[in-house]
PDB file of C-alpha atoms in Angstrom:
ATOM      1  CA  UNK A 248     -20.981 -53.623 -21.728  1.00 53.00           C
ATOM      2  CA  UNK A 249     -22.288 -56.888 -23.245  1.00 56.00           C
ATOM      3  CA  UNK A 250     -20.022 -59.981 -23.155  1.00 62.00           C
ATOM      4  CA  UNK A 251     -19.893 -62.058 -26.051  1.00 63.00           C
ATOM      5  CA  UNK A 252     -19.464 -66.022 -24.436  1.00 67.00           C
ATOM      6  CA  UNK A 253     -19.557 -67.712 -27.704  1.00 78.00           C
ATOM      7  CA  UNK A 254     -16.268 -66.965 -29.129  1.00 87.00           C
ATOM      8  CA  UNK A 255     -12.687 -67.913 -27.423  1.00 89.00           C
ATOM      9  CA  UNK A 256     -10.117 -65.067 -26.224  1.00 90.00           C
ATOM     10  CA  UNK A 257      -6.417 -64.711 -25.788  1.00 87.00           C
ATOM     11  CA  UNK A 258      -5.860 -66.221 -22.572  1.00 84.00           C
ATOM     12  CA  UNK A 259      -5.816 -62.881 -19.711  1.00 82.00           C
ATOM     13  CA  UNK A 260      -6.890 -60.601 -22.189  1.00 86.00           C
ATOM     14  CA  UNK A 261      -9.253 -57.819 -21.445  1.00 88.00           C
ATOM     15  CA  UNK A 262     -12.164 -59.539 -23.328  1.00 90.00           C
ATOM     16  CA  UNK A 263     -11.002 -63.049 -22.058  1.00 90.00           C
ATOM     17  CA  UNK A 264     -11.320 -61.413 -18.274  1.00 89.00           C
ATOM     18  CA  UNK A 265     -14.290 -59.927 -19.098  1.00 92.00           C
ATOM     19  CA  UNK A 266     -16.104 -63.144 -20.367  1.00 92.00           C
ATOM     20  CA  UNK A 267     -14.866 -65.364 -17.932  1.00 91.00           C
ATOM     21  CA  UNK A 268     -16.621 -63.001 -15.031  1.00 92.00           C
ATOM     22  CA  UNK A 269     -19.688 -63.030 -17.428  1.00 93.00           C
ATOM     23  CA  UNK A 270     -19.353 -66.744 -16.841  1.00 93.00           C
ATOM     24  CA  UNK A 271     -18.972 -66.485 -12.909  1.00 88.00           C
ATOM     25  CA  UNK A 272     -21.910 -64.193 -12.524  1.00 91.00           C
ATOM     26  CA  UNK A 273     -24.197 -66.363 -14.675  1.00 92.00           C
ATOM     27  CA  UNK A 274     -23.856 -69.140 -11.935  1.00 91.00           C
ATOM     28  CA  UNK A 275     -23.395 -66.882  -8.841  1.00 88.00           C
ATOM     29  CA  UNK A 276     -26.474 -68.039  -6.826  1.00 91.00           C
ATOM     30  CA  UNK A 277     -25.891 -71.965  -8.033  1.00 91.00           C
ATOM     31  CA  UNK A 278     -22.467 -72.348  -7.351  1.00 82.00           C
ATOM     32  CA  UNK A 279     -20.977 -72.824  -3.898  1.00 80.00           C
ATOM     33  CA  UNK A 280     -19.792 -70.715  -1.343  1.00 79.00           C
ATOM     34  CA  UNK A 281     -16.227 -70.494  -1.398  1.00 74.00           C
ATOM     35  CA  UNK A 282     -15.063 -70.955   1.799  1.00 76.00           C
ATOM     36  CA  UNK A 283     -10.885 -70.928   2.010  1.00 73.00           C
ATOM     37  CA  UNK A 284      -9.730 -67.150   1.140  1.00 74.00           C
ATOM     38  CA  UNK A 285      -6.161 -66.557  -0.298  1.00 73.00           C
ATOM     39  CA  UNK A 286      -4.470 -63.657  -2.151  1.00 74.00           C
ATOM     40  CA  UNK A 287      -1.794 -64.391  -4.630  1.00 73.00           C
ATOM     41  CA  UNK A 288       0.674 -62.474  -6.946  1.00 74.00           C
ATOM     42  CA  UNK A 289       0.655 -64.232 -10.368  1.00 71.00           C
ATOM     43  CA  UNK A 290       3.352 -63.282 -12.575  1.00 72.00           C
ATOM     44  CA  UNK A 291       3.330 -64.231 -16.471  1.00 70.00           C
ATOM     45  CA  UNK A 292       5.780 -63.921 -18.768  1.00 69.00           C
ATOM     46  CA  UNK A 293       5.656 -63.669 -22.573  1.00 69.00           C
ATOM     47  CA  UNK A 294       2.089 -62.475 -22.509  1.00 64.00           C
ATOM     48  CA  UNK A 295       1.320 -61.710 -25.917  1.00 66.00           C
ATOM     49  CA  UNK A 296      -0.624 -58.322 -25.280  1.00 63.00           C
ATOM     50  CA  UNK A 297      -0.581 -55.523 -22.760  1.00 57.00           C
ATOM     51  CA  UNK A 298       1.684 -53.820 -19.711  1.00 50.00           C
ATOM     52  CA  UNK A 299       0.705 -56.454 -17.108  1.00 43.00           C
ATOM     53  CA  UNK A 300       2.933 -58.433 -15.099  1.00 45.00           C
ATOM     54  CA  UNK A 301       1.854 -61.757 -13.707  1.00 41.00           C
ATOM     55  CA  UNK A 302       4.858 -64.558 -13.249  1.00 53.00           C
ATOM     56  CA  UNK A 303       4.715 -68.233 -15.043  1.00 54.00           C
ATOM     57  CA  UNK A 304       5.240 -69.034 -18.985  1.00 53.00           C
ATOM     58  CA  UNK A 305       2.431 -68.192 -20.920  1.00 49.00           C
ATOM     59  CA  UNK A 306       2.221 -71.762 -22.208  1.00 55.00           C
ATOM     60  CA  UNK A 307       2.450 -73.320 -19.005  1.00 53.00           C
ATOM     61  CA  UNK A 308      -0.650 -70.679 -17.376  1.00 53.00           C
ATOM     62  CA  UNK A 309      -3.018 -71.961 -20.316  1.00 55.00           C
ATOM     63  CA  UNK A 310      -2.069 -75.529 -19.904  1.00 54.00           C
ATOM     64  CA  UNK A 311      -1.988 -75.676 -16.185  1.00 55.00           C
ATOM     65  CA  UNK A 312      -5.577 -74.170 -16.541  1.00 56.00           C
ATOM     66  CA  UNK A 313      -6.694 -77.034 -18.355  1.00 61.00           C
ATOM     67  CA  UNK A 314      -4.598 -79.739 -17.311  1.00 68.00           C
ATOM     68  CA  UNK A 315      -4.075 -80.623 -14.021  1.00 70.00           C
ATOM     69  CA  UNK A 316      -1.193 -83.209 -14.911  1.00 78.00           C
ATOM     70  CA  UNK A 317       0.535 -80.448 -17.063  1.00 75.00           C
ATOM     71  CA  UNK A 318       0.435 -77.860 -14.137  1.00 72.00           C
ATOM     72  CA  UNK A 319       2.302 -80.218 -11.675  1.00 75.00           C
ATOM     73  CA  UNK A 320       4.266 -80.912 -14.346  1.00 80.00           C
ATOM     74  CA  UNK A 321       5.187 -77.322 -14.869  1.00 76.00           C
ATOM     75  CA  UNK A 322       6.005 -77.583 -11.376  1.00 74.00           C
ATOM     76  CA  UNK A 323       7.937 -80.052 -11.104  1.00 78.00           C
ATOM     77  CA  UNK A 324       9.891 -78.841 -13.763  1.00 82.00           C
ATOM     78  CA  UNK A 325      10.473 -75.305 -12.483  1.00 79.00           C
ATOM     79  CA  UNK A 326       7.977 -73.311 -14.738  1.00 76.00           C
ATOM     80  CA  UNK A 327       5.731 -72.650 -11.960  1.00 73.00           C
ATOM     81  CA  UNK A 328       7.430 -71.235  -8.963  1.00 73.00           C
ATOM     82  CA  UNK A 329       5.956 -70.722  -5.688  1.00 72.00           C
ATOM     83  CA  UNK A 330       6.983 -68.216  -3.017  1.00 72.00           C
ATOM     84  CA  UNK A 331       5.209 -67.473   0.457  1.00 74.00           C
ATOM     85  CA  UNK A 332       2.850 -70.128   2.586  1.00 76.00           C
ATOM     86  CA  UNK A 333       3.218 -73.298   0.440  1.00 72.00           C
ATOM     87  CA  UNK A 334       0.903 -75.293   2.580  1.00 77.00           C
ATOM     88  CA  UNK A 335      -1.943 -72.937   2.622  1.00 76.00           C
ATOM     89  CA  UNK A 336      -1.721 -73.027  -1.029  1.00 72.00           C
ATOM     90  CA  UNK A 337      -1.428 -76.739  -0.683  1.00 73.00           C
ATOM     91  CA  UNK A 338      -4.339 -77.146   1.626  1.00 74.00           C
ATOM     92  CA  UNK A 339      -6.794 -75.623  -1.034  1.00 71.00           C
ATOM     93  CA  UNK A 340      -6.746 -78.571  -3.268  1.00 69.00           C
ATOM     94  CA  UNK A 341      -8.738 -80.098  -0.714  1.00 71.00           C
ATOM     95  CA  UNK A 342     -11.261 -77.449  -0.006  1.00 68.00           C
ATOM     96  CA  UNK A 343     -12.024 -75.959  -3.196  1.00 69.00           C
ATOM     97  CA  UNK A 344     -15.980 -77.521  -3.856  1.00 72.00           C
ATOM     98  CA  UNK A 345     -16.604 -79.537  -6.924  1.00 78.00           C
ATOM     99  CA  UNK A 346     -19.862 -79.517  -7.721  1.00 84.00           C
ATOM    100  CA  UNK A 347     -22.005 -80.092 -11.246  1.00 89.00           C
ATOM    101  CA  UNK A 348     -21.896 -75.887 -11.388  1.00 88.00           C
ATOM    102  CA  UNK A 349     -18.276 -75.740 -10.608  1.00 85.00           C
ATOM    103  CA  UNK A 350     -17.337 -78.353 -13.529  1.00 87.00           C
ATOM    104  CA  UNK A 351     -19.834 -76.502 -15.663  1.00 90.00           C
ATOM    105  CA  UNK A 352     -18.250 -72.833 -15.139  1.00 89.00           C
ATOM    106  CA  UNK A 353     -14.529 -74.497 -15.904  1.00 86.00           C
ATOM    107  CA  UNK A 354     -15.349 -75.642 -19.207  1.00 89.00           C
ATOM    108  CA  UNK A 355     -17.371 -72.696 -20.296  1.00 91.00           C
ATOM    109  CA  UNK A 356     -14.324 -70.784 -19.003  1.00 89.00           C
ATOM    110  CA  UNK A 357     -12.352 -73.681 -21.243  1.00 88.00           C
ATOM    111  CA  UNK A 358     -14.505 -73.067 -23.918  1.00 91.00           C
ATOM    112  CA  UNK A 359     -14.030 -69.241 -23.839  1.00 91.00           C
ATOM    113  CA  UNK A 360     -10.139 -69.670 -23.879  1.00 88.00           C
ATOM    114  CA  UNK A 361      -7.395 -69.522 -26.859  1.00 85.00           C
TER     115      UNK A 361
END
């Protein structure tokens, strides 16, 4: 199936997921290794399409995707909520790479987002 990366998707939507691993495959062999491994259960609510079930506000998930200020805010304020090992998920800040490619897959990913 061809991925279309010039137009922007409904944030989690089929296309949207699509596209954004069209954008992570494109960079594959420049980006980093990814070294720290976790597994979490997201849970969204309001999503405007679909069965799924992922847990945070929909507003908050898109803005805490491209705001770092406005996801600890969401935090703070309750509209994220954590549950399980809070300092492994802590501890990733730190060891997540940032690199040229990394910065360059985000805002493509950005760019592909509604």
């Amino acid at each position: 199936m061809e991925v279309i990366l010039d137009m922007a998707f409904p944030f989690l939507s089929s296309e949207w997921m699509d596209a954004a691993r069209a954008i992570r495959a494109k960079y594959q062999d420049q980006a980093p290794k990814i070294t720290a491994v976790i597994r979490i259960n997201q849970v969204i609510t309001d999503v405007p399409f679909g069965d799924g079930t992922v847990k945070s506000y929909m507003d908050t998930s898109t803005g805490a995707m491209n705001d770092q200020a406005a996801a600890m805010q969401a935090f703070m304020g309750g509209k994220i909520k954590v549950a399980g090992d809070m300092m492994k998920m802590m501890a990733l800040q730190t060891q997540m790479p940032q690199t040229d490619i990394t910065a360059k897959v985000a805002e493509e990913i950005k760019a592909i987002t509604e």
